[in-house]
Coordinates of C-alpha atoms and ligand atoms in Angstrom, one line a residue:
X20 CA 139.8 348.5 126.0
X21 CA 137.2 347.2 128.4
X22 CA 133.9 345.8 127.2
X23 CA 130.5 347.1 128.4
X24 CA 130.5 344.2 130.8
X25 CA 133.5 345.6 132.7
X26 CA 137.0 344.4 133.2
X27 CA 136.5 341.3 135.3
X28 CA 134.8 338.9 132.8
X29 CA 137.7 336.5 133.2
X30 CA 137.8 336.3 137.0
X31 CA 141.4 335.0 136.7
X32 CA 140.5 332.0 134.6
X33 CA 143.1 330.7 132.1
X34 CA 143.1 330.7 128.3
X35 CA 145.2 328.8 125.8
X36 CA 145.3 329.8 122.2
X37 CA 146.7 327.4 119.6
X38 CA 147.7 329.2 116.4
X39 CA 147.9 327.9 112.8
X40 CA 148.8 329.7 109.6
X41 CA 150.3 333.0 108.7
X42 CA 151.8 336.0 110.5
X43 CA 148.4 337.7 110.5
X44 CA 147.1 334.8 112.6
X45 CA 150.0 335.0 115.0
X46 CA 149.4 338.7 115.4
X47 CA 145.6 338.1 115.9
X48 CA 146.5 335.6 118.6
X49 CA 148.5 338.2 120.4
X50 CA 145.6 340.6 120.1
X51 CA 143.2 338.0 121.6
X52 CA 145.6 337.4 124.6
X53 CA 146.0 341.2 125.1
X54 CA 142.2 341.8 125.0
X55 CA 141.6 338.9 127.4
X56 CA 144.3 339.9 129.8
X57 CA 142.6 343.3 130.0
X58 CA 139.5 341.4 131.2
X59 CA 141.3 339.4 133.8
X60 CA 142.0 336.2 131.9
X61 CA 145.4 334.7 132.3
X62 CA 147.4 333.0 129.5
X63 CA 147.8 329.2 130.2
X64 CA 151.1 327.6 129.0
X65 CA 149.4 324.3 128.1
X66 CA 145.9 323.4 126.9
X67 CA 145.6 320.9 129.8
X68 CA 145.7 323.8 132.3
X69 CA 143.2 326.0 130.5
X70 CA 139.6 326.9 131.3
X71 CA 139.1 328.2 127.7
X72 CA 140.9 326.8 124.6
X73 CA 140.8 328.7 121.4
X74 CA 142.1 327.3 118.1
X75 CA 143.1 330.2 115.8
X76 CA 142.8 328.3 112.6
X77 CA 143.9 328.6 109.0
X78 CA 141.9 327.4 105.9
X79 CA 144.2 328.6 103.1
X80 CA 144.9 324.9 102.3
X81 CA 143.1 321.7 103.2
X82 CA 145.8 320.2 105.4
X83 CA 145.6 322.9 108.1
X84 CA 141.8 322.5 108.2
X85 CA 142.3 318.7 109.0
X86 CA 144.9 319.6 111.6
X87 CA 142.4 321.9 113.4
X88 CA 139.8 319.2 113.4
X89 CA 142.2 316.6 114.8
X90 CA 143.5 319.0 117.4
X91 CA 139.9 319.5 118.7
X92 CA 139.5 315.7 118.9
X93 CA 142.5 315.5 121.2
X94 CA 140.6 317.6 123.7
X95 CA 137.8 315.1 124.3
X96 CA 139.3 313.6 127.4
X97 CA 140.0 317.0 128.8
X98 CA 136.4 318.1 128.2
X99 CA 135.2 314.9 130.0
X100 CA 137.5 315.7 132.9
X101 CA 136.6 319.4 133.1
X102 CA 132.9 319.9 132.0
X103 CA 133.3 323.7 132.4
X104 CA 136.1 323.8 129.8
X105 CA 135.0 325.9 126.8
X106 CA 136.5 325.2 123.3
X107 CA 136.3 327.8 120.5
X108 CA 137.4 327.9 116.9
X109 CA 138.6 331.3 115.6
X110 CA 140.3 332.4 112.4
X111 CA 139.6 331.4 108.8
X112 CA 138.1 327.9 109.5
X113 CA 135.7 329.5 112.0
X114 CA 134.7 332.2 109.4
X115 CA 134.4 329.7 106.6
X116 CA 132.4 327.0 108.5
X117 CA 130.5 329.1 111.0
X118 CA 127.5 327.4 112.7
X119 CA 128.2 324.2 110.8
X120 CA 131.1 323.6 113.1
X121 CA 128.8 323.6 116.1
X122 CA 126.6 321.1 114.4
X123 CA 129.4 318.9 113.3
X124 CA 131.3 318.7 116.5
X125 CA 129.7 318.9 120.0
X126 CA 133.1 319.5 121.6
X127 CA 133.0 323.1 120.1
X128 CA 131.3 325.7 122.3
X129 CA 131.8 328.7 120.1
X130 CA 133.0 330.0 116.8
X131 CA 134.7 333.3 116.4
X132 CA 134.9 334.7 112.8
X133 CA 137.8 336.8 111.7
X134 CA 135.8 340.0 112.3
X135 CA 134.9 339.2 115.9
X136 CA 138.2 339.3 117.6
X137 CA 137.6 342.6 119.4
X138 CA 134.4 341.3 121.0
X139 CA 136.0 338.1 122.2
X140 CA 135.7 339.1 125.9
X141 CA 132.0 339.7 125.5
X142 CA 131.6 336.4 123.6
X143 CA 133.3 334.5 126.4
X144 CA 130.9 336.2 128.8
X145 CA 128.0 334.9 126.8
X146 CA 129.5 331.4 126.3
X147 CA 130.6 330.9 130.0
X148 CA 128.1 332.9 132.0
X149 CA 125.0 332.7 129.8
X150 CA 125.8 329.3 128.4
X151 CA 125.3 330.4 124.9
X152 CA 126.6 328.0 122.2
X153 CA 126.9 330.1 119.0
X154 CA 128.9 331.4 116.0
X155 CA 129.9 335.0 115.7
X156 CA 130.9 335.3 112.0
X157 CA 129.4 338.6 110.8
X158 CA 131.9 340.5 108.7
X159 CA 131.5 344.3 108.4
X160 CA 132.6 344.9 104.8
X161 CA 132.1 348.6 104.8
X162 CA 132.7 350.1 108.2
X163 CA 136.1 351.8 109.0
X164 CA 139.1 349.7 110.1
X165 CA 140.4 351.5 113.1
X166 CA 142.2 349.7 115.9
X167 CA 145.2 350.1 118.2
X168 CA 147.9 347.5 117.8
X169 CA 147.8 345.5 121.0
X170 CA 150.9 343.7 122.0
X171 CA 151.6 342.8 125.7
X172 CA 155.4 342.5 125.8
X173 CA 156.7 343.7 122.5
X174 CA 159.9 342.1 121.4
X175 CA 162.6 343.5 119.2
X176 CA 160.4 343.0 116.2
X177 CA 156.7 343.5 116.0
X178 CA 153.8 343.3 113.5
X179 CA 151.4 346.1 112.6
X180 CA 148.4 345.4 110.5
X181 CA 147.9 348.0 107.8
X182 CA 145.0 346.4 105.9
X183 CA 142.4 343.8 106.5
X184 CA 140.8 341.5 103.9
X185 CA 141.6 341.2 100.2
X186 CA 139.8 342.2 97.0
X187 CA 142.1 340.4 94.6
X188 CA 140.2 337.1 94.3
X189 CA 143.1 335.0 93.0
X190 CA 141.2 332.0 91.7
X191 CA 142.8 329.6 94.1
X192 CA 142.5 331.6 97.3
X193 CA 139.9 331.5 100.0
X194 CA 141.2 334.6 101.9
X195 CA 138.8 337.2 100.2
X196 CA 135.9 335.0 101.5
X197 CA 137.3 334.5 105.0
X198 CA 138.7 337.9 105.7
X199 CA 136.2 340.0 103.7
X200 CA 136.7 343.2 101.6
X201 CA 139.9 345.0 101.8
X202 CA 140.0 347.9 104.3
X203 CA 143.0 350.2 105.2
X204 CA 143.8 351.7 108.6
X205 CA 144.2 355.5 108.7
X206 CA 147.7 356.8 108.1
X207 CA 147.9 358.8 111.3
X208 CA 146.8 355.8 113.4
X209 CA 149.5 353.7 111.9
X210 CA 152.2 356.2 112.5
X211 CA 151.0 356.6 116.1
X212 CA 151.2 352.8 116.5
X213 CA 154.7 352.6 115.2
X214 CA 155.8 355.5 117.4
X215 CA 154.2 353.9 120.4
X216 CA 156.0 350.6 119.7
X217 CA 159.3 352.4 119.3
X218 CA 158.7 354.0 122.7
X219 CA 158.3 350.5 124.1
X220 CA 161.7 349.4 122.7
X221 CA 160.7 347.9 119.4
X222 CA 163.4 348.1 116.8
X223 CA 161.7 346.6 113.7
X224 CA 158.1 346.6 112.5
X225 CA 156.6 344.4 109.8
X226 CA 153.7 346.0 108.1
X227 CA 151.1 343.3 107.4
X228 CA 148.4 343.0 104.8
X229 CA 147.2 340.4 102.3
X230 CA 148.3 342.9 99.6
X231 CA 150.1 345.8 101.3
X232 CA 150.6 347.5 97.9
X233 CA 146.9 348.3 97.7
X234 CA 146.9 350.1 101.0
X235 CA 145.0 353.4 100.7
X236 CA 144.5 355.6 103.7
X237 CA 140.7 356.2 104.2
X238 CA 141.5 359.9 105.1
X239 CA 143.1 360.5 101.7
X240 CA 146.7 360.8 103.2
X241 CA 148.1 358.5 100.6
X242 CA 148.9 355.0 99.4
X243 CA 151.5 352.4 100.3
X244 CA 154.6 354.3 99.1
X245 CA 153.5 357.3 101.1
X246 CA 153.0 355.1 104.2
X247 CA 156.3 353.4 103.8
X248 CA 158.0 356.8 103.3
X249 CA 156.3 358.3 106.4
X250 CA 157.1 355.3 108.6
X251 CA 160.7 355.5 107.6
X252 CA 161.1 359.3 107.7
X253 CA 158.8 360.3 110.5
X254 CA 159.3 357.7 113.1
X255 CA 162.5 356.4 114.9
X256 CA 161.9 352.8 114.0
X257 CA 165.2 351.3 112.9
X258 CA 164.0 348.6 110.5
X259 CA 160.8 348.3 108.5
X260 CA 159.6 345.2 106.6
X261 CA 156.3 344.5 104.9
X262 CA 154.4 341.5 103.6
X263 CA 152.8 340.5 101.4
X264 CA 153.5 342.5 98.2
X265 CA 151.4 341.6 95.2
X266 CA 153.5 341.7 92.0
X267 CA 150.8 343.3 90.0
X268 CA 150.8 346.3 92.3
X269 CA 154.5 346.5 93.1
X270 CA 155.6 349.6 91.2
X271 CA 158.5 352.0 90.7
X272 CA 157.1 354.3 93.3
X273 CA 157.5 351.6 96.0
X274 CA 160.9 350.7 94.6
X275 CA 162.0 354.3 94.8
X276 CA 161.1 354.4 98.5
X277 CA 162.9 351.1 99.1
X278 CA 166.0 352.6 97.6
X279 CA 165.7 356.0 99.3
X280 CA 165.2 354.4 102.7
X281 CA 167.3 351.4 102.2
X282 CA 168.9 352.1 105.6
X283 CA 165.5 351.1 107.2
X284 CA 163.9 348.9 104.5
X285 CA 166.9 346.8 103.9
X286 CA 167.6 344.5 101.1
X287 CA 164.7 342.1 101.1
X288 CA 161.5 341.6 99.2
X289 CA 158.9 338.8 99.4
X290 CA 157.2 338.8 96.0
X291 CA 155.0 335.7 95.5
X292 CA 155.1 334.6 91.8
X293 CA 152.9 331.5 92.4
X294 CA 153.9 330.2 88.9
X295 CA 156.4 330.8 86.2
X296 CA 153.9 330.1 83.4
X297 CA 151.9 333.0 82.0
X298 CA 149.1 330.6 81.0
X299 CA 148.7 329.4 84.6
X300 CA 149.1 332.9 86.0
X301 CA 146.2 334.0 83.9
X302 CA 144.0 331.2 85.1
X303 CA 145.1 332.0 88.7
X304 CA 143.8 335.6 88.0
X305 CA 147.1 337.0 89.2
X306 CA 147.1 340.1 86.9
X307 CA 150.6 339.7 85.5
X308 CA 152.6 337.6 83.1
X309 CA 155.9 335.8 83.6
X310 CA 157.5 338.5 81.6
X311 CA 156.0 341.4 83.6
X312 CA 157.0 339.6 86.8
X313 CA 160.6 339.2 85.6
X314 CA 160.7 342.9 84.5
X315 CA 159.8 344.0 88.0
X316 CA 162.4 341.7 89.6
X317 CA 165.0 343.0 87.1
X318 CA 164.2 346.6 88.0
X319 CA 164.5 345.7 91.7
X320 CA 167.9 344.0 91.3
X321 CA 169.1 346.8 89.0
X322 CA 168.2 349.4 91.6
X323 CA 169.8 347.4 94.5
X324 CA 172.1 344.6 93.7
X325 CA 172.0 343.3 97.3
X326 CA 168.3 342.6 97.1
X327 CA 167.3 339.2 98.4
X328 CA 164.0 337.8 97.1
X329 CA 161.7 335.2 98.3
X330 CA 158.5 333.7 96.8
X331 CA 155.5 331.5 97.2
X332 CA 154.8 328.9 94.5
X333 CA 151.8 326.7 93.9
X334 CA 152.4 323.4 92.0
X335 CA 149.7 321.3 90.4
X336 CA 147.2 324.1 89.7
X337 CA 144.5 322.8 87.4
X338 CA 145.7 322.7 83.8
X339 CA 149.4 322.8 84.8
X340 CA 151.3 320.7 82.2
X341 CA 154.9 319.5 82.6
X342 CA 155.9 322.5 80.3
X343 CA 154.2 325.0 82.6
X344 CA 155.9 323.4 85.6
X345 CA 159.3 323.6 83.8
X346 CA 158.7 327.3 83.4
X347 CA 158.3 327.6 87.2
X348 CA 161.6 325.8 87.6
X349 CA 163.2 328.0 85.1
X350 CA 161.9 331.1 87.0
X351 CA 163.6 329.8 90.1
X352 CA 166.8 329.3 88.1
X353 CA 166.6 332.8 86.7
X354 CA 165.7 334.7 89.8
X355 CA 167.7 332.7 92.4
X356 CA 165.4 333.3 95.3
X357 CA 166.8 333.0 98.8
X358 CA 163.7 331.3 100.0
X359 CA 160.9 329.5 98.2
X360 CA 157.7 328.6 100.0
X361 CA 156.1 325.9 97.8
X362 CA 152.7 324.3 98.2
X363 CA 150.6 321.8 96.3
X364 CA 147.4 323.3 95.0
X365 CA 144.6 322.6 97.3
X366 CA 141.0 323.2 96.1
X367 CA 139.2 325.6 98.4
X368 CA 135.5 326.3 98.9
X369 CA 134.0 329.3 97.1
X370 CA 137.0 329.8 94.8
X371 CA 136.8 330.1 91.0
X372 CA 139.5 327.5 90.5
X373 CA 137.1 324.9 91.9
X374 CA 135.3 325.0 88.6
X375 CA 138.3 324.6 86.4
X376 CA 138.7 321.4 84.5
X377 CA 141.8 319.4 84.1
X378 CA 142.8 318.8 87.6
X379 CA 146.4 317.5 88.2
X380 CA 146.5 314.1 89.9
X381 CA 147.7 314.0 93.5
X382 CA 150.7 311.9 92.7
X383 CA 151.8 314.3 90.0
X384 CA 151.4 317.2 92.4
X385 CA 153.5 315.3 94.9
X386 CA 156.2 314.6 92.4
X387 CA 156.3 318.2 91.2
X388 CA 156.5 319.5 94.7
X389 CA 159.4 317.2 95.5
X390 CA 161.2 318.1 92.3
X391 CA 160.8 321.8 92.9
X392 CA 162.1 321.5 96.5
X393 CA 165.1 319.4 95.3
X394 CA 165.7 321.9 92.5
X395 CA 165.7 324.9 94.9
X396 CA 168.0 322.9 97.3
X397 CA 170.4 322.4 94.4
X398 CA 170.5 326.2 93.8
X399 CA 170.6 327.3 97.4
X400 CA 174.2 326.7 98.4
X401 CA 175.5 328.9 95.6
X402 CA 172.9 331.6 96.4
X403 CA 173.9 331.8 100.0
X404 CA 177.7 331.4 99.5
X405 CA 178.0 335.0 98.6
X406 CA 177.4 336.0 102.3
X407 CA 180.4 334.0 103.5
X408 CA 183.3 336.1 104.7
X409 CA 181.4 339.3 104.7
X410 CA 180.6 341.7 107.6
X411 CA 176.8 342.2 107.8
X412 CA 174.7 344.4 110.0
X413 CA 172.5 342.1 112.1
X414 CA 169.5 343.2 114.3
X415 CA 169.8 340.9 117.3
X416 CA 166.4 339.4 118.2
X417 CA 167.2 337.2 121.2
X418 CA 168.3 333.7 122.2
X419 CA 168.0 331.0 119.5
X420 CA 165.1 328.6 120.0
X421 CA 167.3 325.5 120.0
X422 CA 170.3 326.7 122.1
X423 CA 169.9 329.4 124.7
X424 CA 173.6 330.3 124.6
X425 CA 173.3 331.2 121.0
X426 CA 171.8 334.5 119.9
X427 CA 169.9 335.0 116.7
X428 CA 169.2 337.9 114.5
X429 CA 168.7 338.9 110.9
X430 CA 170.6 340.7 108.3
X431 CA 169.2 343.5 106.1
X432 CA 168.5 340.6 103.6
X433 CA 166.3 338.9 106.2
X434 CA 168.8 336.1 106.5
X435 CA 168.9 334.5 110.0
X436 CA 172.3 334.7 111.6
X437 CA 173.2 332.6 114.7
X438 CA 176.2 333.6 116.8
X439 CA 177.7 333.4 120.3
X440 CA 177.1 336.6 122.3
X441 CA 176.0 338.2 125.6
X442 CA 172.3 338.9 126.2
X443 CA 172.8 342.6 126.4
X444 CA 173.3 342.6 122.6
X445 CA 169.6 341.9 122.1
X446 CA 167.9 344.8 120.3
X447 CA 171.2 346.2 118.9
X448 CA 172.2 346.3 115.3
X449 CA 175.7 344.8 115.2
X450 CA 178.2 344.1 112.5
X451 CA 179.0 340.4 112.4
X452 CA 181.5 338.5 110.4
X453 CA 179.8 335.7 108.5
X454 CA 181.9 332.5 109.1
X455 CA 179.6 330.0 107.4
X456 CA 176.6 330.3 105.1
X457 CA 173.9 327.6 104.9
X458 CA 170.6 328.2 103.0
X459 CA 168.4 328.7 106.1
X460 CA 170.8 330.3 108.5
X461 CA 174.2 331.9 108.6
X462 CA 176.8 331.5 111.3
X463 CA 178.3 334.8 112.5
X464 CA 180.9 336.0 114.9
X465 CA 181.1 339.2 116.9
X466 CA 184.0 341.4 115.6
X467 CA 186.5 341.9 118.4
Ligands
5AD24 N1 146.4 325.9 97.5 C1 147.7 325.9 97.6 N2 148.4 327.0 98.1 C2 147.7 328.1 98.3 N3 148.0 329.4 98.7 C3 146.9 330.1 98.8 N4 145.8 329.4 98.5 C4 146.3 328.2 98.1 C5 145.6 327.0 97.7 N5 144.3 326.9 97.5 C6 149.4 329.7 99.0 C7 149.8 330.9 98.0 C8 149.9 332.1 98.9 C9 150.3 331.4 100.3 C10 150.1 332.2 101.5 O1 149.5 330.2 100.3 O2 151.1 330.6 97.5 O3 150.8 333.0 98.5
SF4_25 FE1 144.7 335.4 98.3 FE2 145.5 336.6 96.1 FE3 144.4 338.1 98.1 FE4 146.9 337.0 98.4 S1 146.3 338.6 96.9 S2 145.2 336.9 99.9 S3 146.7 335.1 97.2 S4 143.4 336.5 96.9

C-alpha cells in the first residue's frame, strides 16, 4: 500500500510507537508499523534511537491520558538533543484533543486521529519534509470501511478488526466520540483476511470490535452469527475468539454458533456487565437489566457447562449506593467469573454521565474498587481449582515473557498455561496435564 508520494518517504529513518489501552490500539500500532515499513521507515527498539516517536494513546479513562502527557514530557531532553526528532500523538487522546494538543504542548509536532492511520506515511512526509505542524482528526462517519489486515510477522494468534466505531453511547464512554459511528467491514474481505493469515501460519484469530454483536456486512451477507459461522466453517483457522460482546446484543443465534463450532470457538466469553444493579445499568444506558444479563449467562452455561466468563466492572458510577455496589458483588458471587477487569468510574468529556448528579467521592470509589478486587480474589482459588488434574488442549503461543525456557499457551477457556517444552511445539494444539491452578495462570506438563 504505497502512498501517492512513493515508497521512500522514510529514507531508512526510525520510528518508535508507544502503545496504551486496548487490543484495538495494539492492532492499530501494528498497522502503523506495517504501513511505515512499506515506506522505508524502520522500527526502533527504543524511543531514544528514533527519528519519529508516536504515542498511540487511550482516553477511555483519565489516568491513561495523564500517562500520555507525562510520557511526552520525558522526551524533552531528547528533542533538545535531536532537533529533527518528530513527536506525534495518535489514538483516542489525539482524536479527542486534536489541535488543542499542539497549542498546549510545543513538544508535539503532529496529531493523528483514529481515522487517519492509513495516511500516516503522507502525514509524516508533510511533517518532516514540509515542516507542517498540524492535526489530522477528520472522521469519515459514512464512507465504507474496507481495509486489508496488515501484520508484518504474524504470530500464532492475530487480531482482525471487523467493525470500527460504536453507536451504543453508554453514558460513561468516550469511544463513540473518539472512534466515530460504527461501520462493518465486508464479509468477503474478512474471510479473505482470515484465509491469508492462515496461509501465513496463524492458528487463532481474535475478531475485534467495540460491539462485535452489531456487526452487519455492508453487502448484505449477514450479521455477526453469520460471520462467526463462516469464519469457522469456511476457513482453516483452528481457533476463533472475539471481543467485545455487548450483553444487550448477545443472543441465542450467537450462542448456537458457539455451541456448533465449539471446536474452534472454545469455552470462553467476555461479557462486560459493568454493574450488578439494574438502576445503575439503566443510567449507564446499557440496554439490559441485571436479570436479563443473568438470564443470558445462565443460557450460556446451560448450553456449555465448560464456559469460562470474564467481565468488565465500573465502580463508583454517579448515584451508585452501597446497595448497588453490593449487587455488583453478588453478581460476581453468582456468576463466578474467571477474570474481572475492574475500574473506578472516570468522568469523560462529551459523555452523558458527566451531567449526572450524585457523584461518588473518590475515597469511596477507592474503597469499593479495593473491596471488589479482594472479593474476586477470595472467589478465584475455588473457581480455578476445577482445572487441576485435568488434561486440557492448549494452543502453544511461544516462550513465556518472564522465562524463555518456559512455553506459554492458552486453553479453550482462555486460561494461560505455562509449561516446560521444546520450541518446536509453538503453534501446536497440545494436550497438557494441569499440575497446578492459580487464578491468572495454570501450570501444565507435557504428557509423555
Ligand atoms: N470510567 C471507567 N471505566 C470505563 N470504561 C469505559 N469508560 C469508562 C469510564 N469513563 C471501562 C468499561 C469498558 C472498559 C473497556 O473500560 O468497563 O468495558
Ligand atoms: Fe463504549 Fe458502550 Fe460502545 Fe463499549 S459499547 S465502546 S462501553 S459506548
